[in-house]
XYZ file of C-alpha atoms in Angstrom:
768
model
C 0.083 0.113 0.013
C 1.533 3.429 -1.184
C 2.278 5.861 2.115
C 0.576 9.096 2.760
C -1.064 10.381 -0.286
C -2.165 13.222 1.346
C 1.148 14.670 1.815
C 0.964 18.654 1.857
C -2.740 19.074 3.035
C -4.823 17.798 5.863
C -6.549 14.596 4.830
C -10.171 14.084 5.325
C -11.463 12.014 7.988
C -13.319 8.712 6.920
C -17.007 9.720 6.961
C -17.691 6.821 9.412
C -15.328 8.464 12.038
C -18.643 10.253 13.500
C -22.182 8.841 13.251
C -23.954 12.151 14.491
C -23.395 15.451 13.182
C -24.316 18.449 15.038
C -22.296 21.319 13.436
C -25.172 21.972 10.488
C -27.748 22.910 13.785
C -25.056 24.657 16.171
C -25.615 27.810 14.633
C -29.258 27.665 14.358
C -29.770 30.274 16.985
C -26.124 31.435 17.976
C -26.439 29.774 21.379
C -24.645 26.484 20.904
C -20.837 27.426 22.002
C -17.792 26.524 19.636
C -15.514 23.855 21.138
C -13.114 26.471 21.781
C -15.433 28.188 23.571
C -16.082 25.271 25.880
C -12.195 24.438 26.209
C -11.903 28.158 27.274
C -14.739 27.962 29.986
C -13.176 24.548 31.258
C -10.015 26.193 31.696
C -11.364 28.964 33.629
C -13.765 26.969 35.521
C -12.393 23.506 35.945
C -14.132 22.654 39.104
C -17.564 24.222 37.973
C -18.175 22.405 35.061
C -21.042 20.030 34.708
C -23.169 19.808 31.595
C -25.728 21.980 33.519
C -22.957 24.740 34.593
C -21.886 24.698 31.016
C -25.456 24.960 29.795
C -26.360 27.812 32.209
C -23.114 29.760 31.515
C -24.077 29.899 27.802
C -27.667 30.321 28.149
C -28.730 26.944 26.386
C -32.283 26.001 27.156
C -34.950 23.724 25.746
C -33.947 21.170 22.656
C -30.567 23.131 22.308
C -29.407 21.036 25.326
C -29.541 18.010 23.255
C -27.017 19.296 20.844
C -24.896 20.400 23.623
C -24.819 16.887 25.204
C -23.766 15.504 21.816
C -21.072 18.026 21.134
C -19.669 17.217 24.569
C -19.849 13.800 23.322
C -17.955 14.279 20.480
C -15.306 16.242 22.003
C -14.777 13.419 24.700
C -14.673 10.946 21.909
C -11.815 13.405 20.181
C -9.809 13.363 23.550
C -10.453 17.365 23.866
C -12.359 16.922 27.295
C -12.508 14.604 29.825
C -15.615 13.749 32.036
C -15.704 12.050 35.705
C -18.873 11.159 36.599
C -20.759 14.422 35.698
C -17.970 17.053 35.664
C -16.221 17.609 32.471
C -12.751 19.080 32.417
C -10.106 19.725 29.778
C -7.476 17.014 29.206
C -4.054 17.613 29.886
C -2.446 19.674 27.276
C 0.754 17.809 25.379
C 3.994 19.808 24.818
C 5.148 21.540 21.842
C 7.691 18.763 20.966
C 6.612 15.264 21.850
C 7.360 11.803 21.386
C 4.542 10.019 19.165
C 3.720 6.493 18.939
C 1.956 5.293 15.480
C 0.232 2.099 16.009
C 0.964 -0.686 13.147
C -2.796 -0.987 12.361
C -3.487 2.488 11.707
C -4.534 3.579 8.102
C -1.203 4.826 6.407
C -3.341 7.573 4.419
C -4.688 8.477 7.936
C -2.156 8.049 10.675
C -3.424 8.753 14.168
C -0.972 8.088 16.854
C -0.584 8.867 20.545
C 1.922 10.674 22.876
C 4.293 8.075 24.537
C 3.986 9.958 27.695
C 0.551 10.854 29.194
C 0.241 12.087 32.764
C -3.683 12.594 32.315
C -4.936 9.548 34.887
C -8.597 10.152 34.282
C -8.620 9.942 30.523
C -7.422 8.313 27.470
C -4.600 9.417 25.310
C -5.544 12.143 22.857
C -5.393 11.227 19.127
C -2.719 12.849 17.195
C -2.980 13.115 13.135
C 0.408 12.592 11.623
C 0.834 15.241 8.835
C 3.357 14.847 6.293
C 4.517 17.745 4.058
C 4.758 17.219 0.207
C 8.508 17.898 0.169
C 8.734 16.262 3.516
C 12.382 14.364 4.155
C 10.815 12.427 7.555
C 8.056 10.190 6.112
C 6.854 7.963 8.892
C 4.618 4.817 8.472
C 2.494 2.678 10.532
C 4.497 1.053 13.841
C 7.194 4.151 13.905
C 7.657 6.565 16.724
C 8.513 9.924 15.753
C 9.944 13.125 17.489
C 7.277 15.525 16.422
C 6.028 19.006 16.599
C 2.376 19.348 18.338
C -0.134 21.935 17.688
C -4.059 21.609 18.689
C -5.928 20.632 15.578
C -8.683 23.216 14.907
C -10.540 21.338 12.284
C -13.837 20.431 13.847
C -14.609 16.747 14.378
C -10.789 15.339 13.878
C -8.365 14.266 16.306
C -7.210 16.816 19.217
C -3.817 17.311 17.910
C -1.569 17.758 14.639
C 1.810 16.455 14.441
C 4.588 17.279 12.168
C 7.436 14.739 12.414
C 10.737 15.909 13.005
C 12.751 12.621 13.376
C 12.253 9.035 13.283
C 13.189 7.397 16.487
C 14.085 3.931 17.431
C 11.139 1.572 18.508
C 9.718 2.218 21.873
C 11.622 -0.061 24.716
C 9.332 -3.202 25.379
C 10.940 -4.044 28.790
C 10.143 -2.379 32.025
C 12.635 -1.318 34.800
C 12.263 -2.588 38.517
C 14.200 -3.894 41.440
C 14.487 -7.551 42.086
C 13.813 -8.873 45.848
C 14.585 -12.494 46.379
C 11.943 -14.669 47.615
C 11.930 -18.574 48.982
C 11.376 -19.719 45.246
C 13.039 -17.373 42.655
C 12.345 -13.686 43.106
C 9.697 -10.651 42.282
C 10.033 -7.647 40.478
C 9.131 -4.441 42.651
C 8.387 -1.562 40.055
C 9.723 1.901 40.058
C 6.877 3.387 38.817
C 4.353 4.718 41.483
C 1.263 2.650 39.851
C 3.358 -0.486 38.395
C 2.570 -3.980 39.177
C 4.965 -6.335 41.322
C 5.630 -9.822 38.745
C 7.011 -13.156 39.501
C 10.665 -14.015 38.296
C 11.577 -17.601 38.122
C 14.912 -18.664 39.587
C 16.286 -19.718 35.953
C 15.238 -15.985 34.415
C 17.280 -13.903 36.853
C 20.174 -13.809 34.406
C 22.526 -13.103 37.178
C 20.724 -10.565 38.800
C 20.948 -10.246 42.873
C 19.039 -9.227 45.274
C 18.405 -4.925 45.084
C 19.720 -5.216 41.677
C 17.791 -2.605 39.160
C 16.811 -4.753 36.122
C 15.452 -4.433 32.692
C 12.747 -7.088 32.196
C 10.476 -8.511 29.272
C 6.791 -9.074 30.929
C 4.764 -12.347 29.863
C 1.645 -13.796 31.443
C 1.170 -17.568 32.153
C -1.259 -20.245 33.529
C -4.752 -19.782 33.687
C -4.868 -16.608 36.148
C -2.726 -14.923 33.693
C -0.365 -14.106 36.640
C 2.319 -11.376 35.055
C 5.782 -13.165 35.038
C 8.722 -11.022 34.118
C 12.334 -12.081 32.468
C 15.596 -10.341 33.295
C 17.313 -9.071 30.089
C 19.516 -6.672 31.522
C 21.245 -6.089 34.870
C 21.484 -2.221 34.887
C 23.093 -1.962 38.763
C 22.365 -1.696 42.214
C 20.681 1.825 43.092
C 21.666 1.301 46.542
C 25.208 0.726 45.357
C 27.904 3.812 45.495
C 26.186 6.920 43.834
C 23.888 4.792 41.583
C 20.390 6.094 42.613
C 20.121 8.072 39.252
C 20.212 4.871 37.356
C 16.317 4.789 37.862
C 15.792 7.933 36.207
C 18.256 7.726 33.372
C 16.304 4.463 32.364
C 12.993 5.651 32.691
C 13.299 8.576 31.072
C 15.581 7.212 28.024
C 18.593 9.802 28.719
C 21.788 8.660 26.959
C 24.573 8.244 29.555
C 26.751 5.933 27.773
C 28.940 7.424 25.116
C 29.506 5.194 21.687
C 32.813 3.866 20.998
C 32.935 6.384 17.832
C 32.479 9.409 20.062
C 35.198 8.380 22.527
C 37.512 7.593 19.777
C 36.997 11.196 18.192
C 37.384 12.826 21.467
C 40.811 10.827 22.332
C 42.237 12.057 18.790
C 41.734 15.718 19.826
C 44.543 17.829 20.366
C 45.217 21.074 22.406
C 44.546 24.225 20.521
C 47.647 26.801 19.891
C 47.705 30.593 18.970
C 46.974 29.727 15.198
C 44.242 32.118 14.017
C 44.032 33.304 17.678
C 44.835 36.461 20.058
C 47.013 35.950 22.628
C 45.293 36.909 25.988
C 47.563 35.036 28.404
C 48.833 38.016 29.696
C 45.274 38.742 31.451
C 44.895 36.977 34.692
C 41.767 35.272 34.520
C 40.300 33.520 37.299
C 37.243 30.904 37.411
C 35.085 31.311 40.005
C 32.720 27.925 40.523
C 31.467 25.567 43.047
C 33.833 23.642 45.084
C 33.179 20.524 43.609
C 33.423 21.763 39.814
C 35.066 19.650 37.272
C 34.325 21.820 34.125
C 35.081 25.424 33.812
C 33.406 26.849 30.926
C 34.209 30.727 31.811
C 36.773 32.761 33.472
C 36.519 36.552 34.150
C 38.909 39.288 34.842
C 38.192 43.311 35.340
C 40.065 46.332 35.242
C 39.459 50.292 35.676
C 38.928 51.798 32.292
C 42.055 54.015 31.433
C 40.264 56.023 28.739
C 39.622 59.505 30.290
C 36.256 59.724 28.460
C 34.914 57.136 30.978
C 36.156 57.993 34.067
C 35.170 55.642 36.652
C 34.060 52.795 34.223
C 35.591 49.597 33.892
C 36.806 46.906 31.116
C 35.222 43.465 31.810
C 36.927 40.501 30.038
C 35.215 37.116 29.773
C 36.503 34.191 28.201
C 34.112 31.085 27.412
C 35.619 27.536 26.472
C 36.054 27.207 22.430
C 34.368 24.233 22.544
C 33.582 24.674 18.462
C 37.027 24.098 17.834
C 36.798 20.708 18.898
C 33.067 19.468 18.238
C 32.641 20.377 14.684
C 29.900 20.097 12.405
C 28.888 16.554 11.336
C 31.146 14.891 13.512
C 30.127 12.271 16.189
C 30.672 14.232 18.794
C 28.470 16.803 17.355
C 25.402 14.194 16.522
C 25.720 12.699 20.346
C 25.950 16.498 21.985
C 22.794 17.242 19.911
C 21.064 13.735 20.923
C 21.711 14.898 24.666
C 21.168 18.349 24.447
C 22.599 19.009 27.521
C 24.806 17.658 30.677
C 22.207 16.359 33.393
C 23.515 17.200 37.313
C 22.216 14.474 39.403
C 23.152 14.960 43.233
C 25.149 11.330 42.723
C 26.340 12.012 39.240
C 26.811 13.947 36.319
C 25.873 12.785 33.007
C 28.166 15.001 30.466
C 26.714 16.321 27.143
C 30.788 15.826 25.967
C 32.968 13.005 26.949
C 35.243 13.689 29.775
C 38.571 14.525 27.656
C 36.504 17.188 26.024
C 34.384 18.471 29.347
C 37.011 18.358 31.939
C 40.509 18.352 30.117
C 40.665 20.224 26.634
C 37.665 22.830 26.932
C 37.871 23.152 30.757
C 39.903 26.296 31.690
C 41.926 24.669 34.128
C 44.289 27.072 36.001
C 47.946 27.534 34.719
C 47.092 25.670 31.411
C 46.979 27.143 27.886
C 43.474 27.056 26.540
C 41.455 28.142 23.768
C 38.391 30.210 24.299
C 36.103 32.589 22.806
C 36.799 35.974 24.721
C 34.662 39.161 25.443
C 35.902 42.450 26.102
C 32.987 44.634 27.421
C 33.104 48.294 28.558
C 30.770 49.969 31.112
C 30.558 53.089 32.506
C 30.442 54.166 36.112
C 26.539 53.643 36.502
C 27.090 50.374 35.279
C 25.641 50.762 31.493
C 27.437 48.708 28.788
C 29.093 51.213 26.517
C 30.700 48.712 24.216
C 31.511 45.216 23.521
C 33.851 42.952 20.786
C 34.333 39.172 20.422
C 37.762 37.692 19.806
C 39.272 34.364 19.279
C 41.793 33.915 21.836
C 44.589 31.630 23.952
C 44.209 32.251 27.464
C 45.788 31.183 30.818
C 43.674 30.974 34.113
C 45.580 32.413 36.893
C 43.826 30.653 39.610
C 40.451 28.141 40.198
C 38.472 29.860 42.840
C 35.519 28.517 44.857
C 32.392 31.003 45.412
C 33.394 30.559 49.060
C 37.126 31.481 48.633
C 36.550 34.243 46.527
C 33.865 35.806 48.850
C 35.633 35.435 52.090
C 38.459 37.089 50.378
C 36.849 40.135 49.431
C 35.418 40.106 53.035
C 38.572 40.594 54.473
C 40.029 37.109 55.375
C 41.831 35.716 52.266
C 43.667 32.675 52.493
C 47.136 31.830 51.058
C 45.759 31.296 47.479
C 43.875 34.549 47.420
C 45.962 36.736 49.226
C 48.197 37.646 46.102
C 45.021 38.174 44.122
C 43.017 40.365 46.310
C 44.247 43.760 44.910
C 45.139 42.931 41.569
C 42.568 40.786 40.314
C 39.583 40.395 43.157
C 39.053 43.907 44.246
C 38.399 45.528 40.525
C 36.143 42.194 39.655
C 33.981 43.263 42.485
C 33.954 46.813 42.264
C 33.046 46.641 38.629
C 30.482 43.979 39.847
C 28.886 46.760 42.059
C 28.637 49.395 39.073
C 26.978 46.574 36.951
C 24.583 46.119 39.632
C 23.318 49.620 39.471
C 22.332 48.828 35.965
C 20.811 45.934 36.790
C 18.395 47.059 39.296
C 17.436 49.711 36.959
C 16.579 47.048 34.340
C 14.229 45.510 37.078
C 14.430 41.498 36.580
C 11.979 39.606 38.173
C 13.344 39.066 41.894
C 11.817 35.858 43.187
C 13.083 34.573 46.302
C 13.475 30.599 46.090
C 16.540 29.095 47.821
C 17.692 26.139 46.269
C 18.555 23.383 48.581
C 21.711 21.365 48.411
C 22.087 17.660 49.160
C 25.251 16.262 50.817
C 25.734 12.616 49.865
C 28.002 10.301 51.867
C 30.454 7.807 50.245
C 27.684 5.390 49.611
C 25.916 8.019 47.514
C 23.020 8.422 49.828
C 21.828 11.682 51.634
C 23.935 12.529 54.568
C 22.716 16.163 55.040
C 20.392 18.854 53.299
C 21.053 22.530 53.388
C 20.725 25.928 51.809
C 23.722 27.329 50.722
C 24.107 30.995 51.255
C 23.501 33.052 48.731
C 26.831 35.285 48.143
C 27.910 38.470 46.396
C 30.214 36.092 44.521
C 27.286 34.210 42.637
C 25.472 37.528 41.896
C 28.949 38.639 40.271
C 29.372 35.601 38.085
C 25.914 35.317 37.463
C 25.764 38.961 35.974
C 28.747 39.036 34.015
C 27.334 35.730 32.225
C 23.836 37.447 31.537
C 25.685 40.539 29.959
C 27.906 37.974 27.852
C 24.706 36.404 26.891
C 22.965 39.767 25.884
C 26.525 40.905 23.868
C 26.253 37.322 21.809
C 22.639 38.199 20.714
C 22.987 41.802 19.915
C 26.143 40.762 17.589
C 24.400 37.988 15.887
C 21.403 40.174 15.111
C 23.457 43.230 14.063
C 25.349 40.852 11.404
C 21.823 39.165 10.536
C 23.168 35.780 11.428
C 20.245 33.156 12.757
C 20.927 32.059 16.321
C 18.331 30.496 19.086
C 17.431 32.858 21.473
C 16.834 31.917 25.276
C 13.431 33.203 25.106
C 10.897 33.521 28.202
C 7.389 34.660 27.261
C 4.985 37.084 29.535
C 2.830 35.121 31.615
C -0.696 34.386 29.860
C -3.674 36.335 30.284
C -5.579 33.333 31.936
C -2.742 32.713 34.855
C -2.704 36.207 35.404
C -6.401 36.125 35.923
C -5.875 33.376 38.473
C -2.945 34.944 40.358
C -5.092 38.431 40.779
C -7.851 36.150 42.331
C -5.460 34.484 44.652
C -3.542 37.521 45.549
C -7.032 39.217 46.264
C -7.818 36.563 49.023
C -4.795 37.822 50.723
C -5.832 41.811 50.546
C -3.057 42.277 48.053
C -3.972 44.295 44.992
C -2.444 43.159 41.823
C -3.725 44.951 38.558
C -1.068 44.933 35.797
C -3.479 45.841 33.254
C -2.899 44.519 29.306
C 0.896 44.734 29.467
C 2.450 43.147 32.392
C 6.169 43.748 33.158
C 8.629 42.308 36.112
C 8.179 45.454 37.776
C 4.500 44.573 38.577
C 5.606 41.045 40.505
C 8.241 43.039 41.988
C 6.044 45.489 43.869
C 3.717 42.722 44.885
C 6.913 40.310 46.238
C 8.108 43.702 48.234
C 4.829 44.181 49.845
C 4.339 40.503 50.826
C 7.806 40.582 52.639
C 6.215 42.518 55.540
C 3.433 40.015 55.498
C 3.273 36.523 57.626
C 3.382 35.089 54.258
C 6.190 35.784 51.631
C 6.933 32.144 50.554
C 2.983 31.902 49.406
C 3.262 34.669 47.274
C 6.770 33.714 45.594
C 5.014 30.273 45.190
C 2.273 32.079 43.296
C 4.093 34.294 41.177
C 6.790 31.434 40.217
C 3.706 28.955 39.403
C 2.012 31.898 36.819
C 5.165 32.241 34.723
C 5.787 30.728 31.451
C 8.371 28.080 30.574
C 11.614 29.333 28.964
C 12.628 27.586 25.949
C 15.317 27.741 22.853
C 13.895 29.287 19.849
C 15.004 30.954 16.363
C 12.245 33.369 17.225
C 12.962 36.413 19.395
C 10.075 37.383 21.862
C 12.447 38.543 24.746
C 13.267 37.135 28.207
C 10.383 38.311 30.647
C 12.086 36.888 33.802
C 15.573 39.106 33.208
C 13.531 42.144 31.533
C 15.725 41.578 28.379
C 14.627 42.413 24.630
C 17.247 39.845 23.396
C 19.191 37.155 24.909
C 20.877 34.042 23.664
C 23.028 31.508 25.684
C 26.784 31.687 25.311
C 28.481 31.073 28.641
C 28.290 27.255 28.743
C 29.069 25.441 25.728
C 30.786 22.367 27.507
C 27.060 21.606 29.322
C 24.655 23.116 26.389
C 24.541 22.679 22.821
C 22.373 25.905 22.304
C 25.492 27.584 23.680
C 27.384 25.766 21.088
C 25.514 26.638 18.158
C 25.959 30.358 19.330
C 29.511 29.947 19.557
C 29.486 28.664 15.732
C 27.063 31.900 14.760
C 29.702 33.938 16.381
C 32.599 32.658 14.651
C 30.571 32.872 11.120
C 29.495 36.316 11.655
C 32.741 37.516 12.710
C 34.764 35.505 10.180
C 36.887 34.072 13.375
C 37.726 30.751 11.394
C 36.481 27.921 8.784
C 34.482 26.213 11.895
C 31.900 28.452 12.116
C 27.771 27.569 11.911
C 27.060 26.030 8.219
C 24.712 27.850 6.170
C 22.513 24.791 5.791
C 22.014 24.562 9.752
C 20.027 27.912 9.255
C 16.807 26.009 8.031
C 17.154 23.379 11.219
C 17.294 25.826 13.907
C 13.716 25.405 14.594
C 13.951 21.801 14.682
C 17.264 22.253 17.068
C 15.327 24.621 19.511
C 12.699 22.344 19.726
C 14.596 19.206 20.555
C 17.081 20.862 23.010
C 14.077 22.431 24.802
C 12.742 18.846 24.947
C 16.133 17.509 26.407
C 16.085 20.102 29.120
C 12.492 19.217 30.289
C 13.908 15.880 30.315
C 16.840 16.751 32.221
C 14.925 18.951 34.968
C 12.542 15.885 35.244
C 15.309 13.185 35.618
C 16.988 15.492 38.195
C 13.750 16.164 40.264
C 12.908 12.405 40.110
C 16.384 11.218 41.647
C 16.230 13.856 44.465
C 12.559 12.686 45.226
C 14.094 9.274 45.319
C 17.172 10.161 47.510
C 15.261 11.989 50.212
C 12.666 8.908 50.684
C 15.487 6.813 51.059
C 16.963 9.420 53.862
C 13.551 9.594 55.420
C 12.493 5.782 54.983
C 13.664 4.793 58.607
C 11.847 7.992 60.006
C 8.260 6.821 59.516
C 6.421 8.156 62.720
C 8.470 11.218 63.208
C 7.132 14.483 63.148
C 8.465 17.612 60.582
C 7.784 21.048 60.276
C 6.972 22.230 56.547
C 4.863 24.402 54.100
C 1.996 23.518 51.922
C 3.553 23.272 48.380
C 0.631 22.767 46.343
C -3.246 22.258 46.627
C -5.347 19.870 44.576
C -8.806 18.219 45.150
C -7.407 14.945 46.077
C -5.359 16.974 48.866
C -2.376 18.939 49.870
C 1.387 18.528 48.861
C 3.515 19.406 51.736
C 7.238 20.785 51.564
C 9.331 19.654 54.646
C 11.200 23.004 55.705
C 14.995 21.217 56.576
C 14.989 18.628 53.846
C 12.855 20.010 51.272
C 11.420 16.866 50.718
C 7.981 16.864 49.121
C 4.920 14.186 50.353
C 1.418 14.130 49.918
C -1.554 14.713 52.464
C -4.891 12.730 51.257
C -7.878 15.015 51.566
C -9.594 11.865 53.199
C -7.104 12.161 55.964
C -7.755 15.819 56.936
C -10.792 15.065 59.232
C -14.733 14.369 59.098
C -15.572 17.624 57.475
C -16.413 17.971 53.532
C -13.467 19.738 52.015
C -13.833 22.017 48.850
C -10.832 23.063 46.250
C -10.900 26.800 46.162
C -8.655 27.046 42.905
C -8.634 31.037 43.755
C -7.728 30.947 46.779
C -5.198 27.453 46.125
C -6.811 26.263 49.060
C -8.952 23.311 50.543
C -11.771 24.486 52.894
C -13.855 22.597 55.140
C -17.666 23.135 53.895
C -18.963 22.999 57.485
C -16.111 24.106 59.972
C -14.420 26.536 57.313
C -11.252 24.977 58.427
C -8.838 26.174 55.644
C -5.124 24.821 54.008
C -3.821 27.308 51.959
C -0.724 26.997 49.856
C 2.347 28.644 51.760
C 0.539 27.727 55.101
C 3.308 26.622 57.733
C 2.091 23.355 59.129
C 3.264 20.352 61.208
C 2.807 16.684 59.718
C 3.865 12.995 60.383
C 5.798 11.094 57.914
C 3.192 7.969 57.480
C 4.715 6.299 54.706
C 7.908 6.233 52.640
C 8.308 4.425 49.354
C 12.046 5.236 48.500
C 11.868 3.563 44.676
C 8.819 5.650 43.739
C 10.119 8.676 45.364
C 7.022 9.393 47.335
C 6.213 9.922 50.959
C 2.994 10.317 52.491
C 2.073 12.860 55.723
C -0.421 13.032 58.320
C -1.565 16.675 59.064
C -1.091 17.621 62.613
C -1.675 21.231 62.501
C -5.277 22.507 62.454
C -6.204 25.017 59.473
C -7.053 28.705 59.648
C -10.708 29.285 60.442
C -12.436 31.171 57.911
C -15.875 31.523 56.436
C -17.474 28.365 55.346
C -18.048 28.479 51.540
C -21.451 28.025 49.545
C -21.236 24.687 47.785
C -22.088 25.268 44.186
C -24.677 22.951 43.113
C -22.977 20.355 40.524
C -19.643 20.391 42.469
C -18.575 17.244 44.276
C -17.379 17.596 47.571
C -14.539 14.741 48.964
C -16.013 12.632 51.783
C -13.502 12.892 54.738
C -12.909 10.046 57.131
C -10.489 10.732 60.444
C -7.062 9.158 60.015
C -5.842 9.832 63.491
C -6.243 12.699 66.047
C -5.008 16.030 64.761
C -2.986 18.165 67.548
C -3.674 21.712 67.520
C -0.620 23.479 66.917
C -2.123 27.300 66.616
């Protein structure tokens, strides 16, 4: 059978796809809403959405209710909405780049696939129509798995999404992963997924696996009872052995973590760069300032007073960034692997690098007292910290010293050690003086000033949690951060000036829908938030400043964070809202981010700094590359979060029954998410354990409120909880609430809204 004959246009759905048609009747009197209007209503009213509520909202009466019922049924069949009993809600939304599985038995002329991963527990995976352009180079078929660019389908009576294939991927992994637990006869497989099922493993099917090993298995069923059986096909490792807990996330999310032999061979053949085609900057006493445990050093900095009399009180700031483009050439094995990985992944117990060790930790790392190739940037700032000019150079540098943030800060605070004492006057003081000036301009610019301290996990020699603490935010951290931000701005400005395509690091303004929800939530705290049609970071900063004087600044920070859009890599520039910058590109970390390597190559091409710049044929691929590495970034974040959850669950597993202070970090109808103060571990309190009242979910207040008592639990509230259950493999914790909620006026329950019946789960002690 021929492949898709409808390439270049949307294929028509077969007539038998829908037995009843309502479109012709819908506009009879203008009362029946469109699909988009219903979806918009469900977005704004996720808990007020029975058929009766929808009919009332759109003024639908009489026989038109039959038409509405049929329309809702069609939308449900197409995967646009889900129904739980009598309540409708919008299905989960797919990200713009998604892995799609195409069934083997689908019609090749009308291929409908489904997302590989689907987080919506209450609904079936939505249909995704595969659209292949007439001149497309990527032409998938039934049974393929593709990385695709996904968008909503606006054609009536069709699948919920459209997908344009970007790449055909390897076949989905058929096997599952879990941990072996030995029993009297054979073993059992304990799944790592929260909702996975245990399986039996016969002794002859262990394939050398031992108790506690993380394994990959093939699944089968046996016997009349169809008991699930597992056969070990690969022993991955032991998650309790030294630094191996992250293995679960690596395999769950299919993150490449072993370099092919061809990539290793290519990296081993690389030689150090020399002065050929470079400026000699080895006389400049650069220093690297990084975490004490850092093994790769992308950036080095140096600053001095500007000697130009026309810029009195100004500074010249030099930034050197590892010249990865010199070693990782377009079309090479390392290049292909770097794009596949997209970025390095940083776990508490290991690092999965984007580039092989010889490149990332040696030839490209700006090691002290070693000659290293770098892309250099010279920036001139006036006494108020405003940038006057900048220029890029291809250089050879020699870092004078490797310092930690704490070393640099301690020295500038008046307590230098033997290493920083000779660096204090000639290097460190000018650097910090330059930052003091730059900080003035930063404050004037007004980036989003969220205060969300990050916890750092300290591991023991077995790779398990020893302690958790919040590192102090030092001036040295802000110094490096601001110099890197300014360097990224310079890269974007230069490439725009030379009209060379690039990948921007873009961050959109929050959506209007999110602003409506935030306004309602802040109003419940008596904080007036009315940014108008154009929201700016300063609108949020004013609210954050007001919240600092309140009893619960954490709540406001959490609310504002949740209202923000997600940053991404894109060939289109729509600015960086959080930093309040009109143009921004990642340039300063090419060892660990593919986006920065693209920007380096673009600068080399724009400024004619060598023959290894961005190839012209890459220009048309930038949209696909941006989507690919945005996906790998999200994947890395998910893996890091999963691993942290598992490590903390192991850490707390022997403390079941203990009590902990924490804050409510999230509220849904099913219960409360609580984050413990010291460890930062997240756990769940089911709504059914809160007491004997009916608790209603108030979306505007982000709270659960007792219908009879008015007892309220709201996001950001300080509470005390008891650990009831810990599941280390799944990384999940369950708590019991010990704190009595704040008393407010009981809510009026709207008709059609279903409360959750509560049952007493132990007597709570009043902590207020």
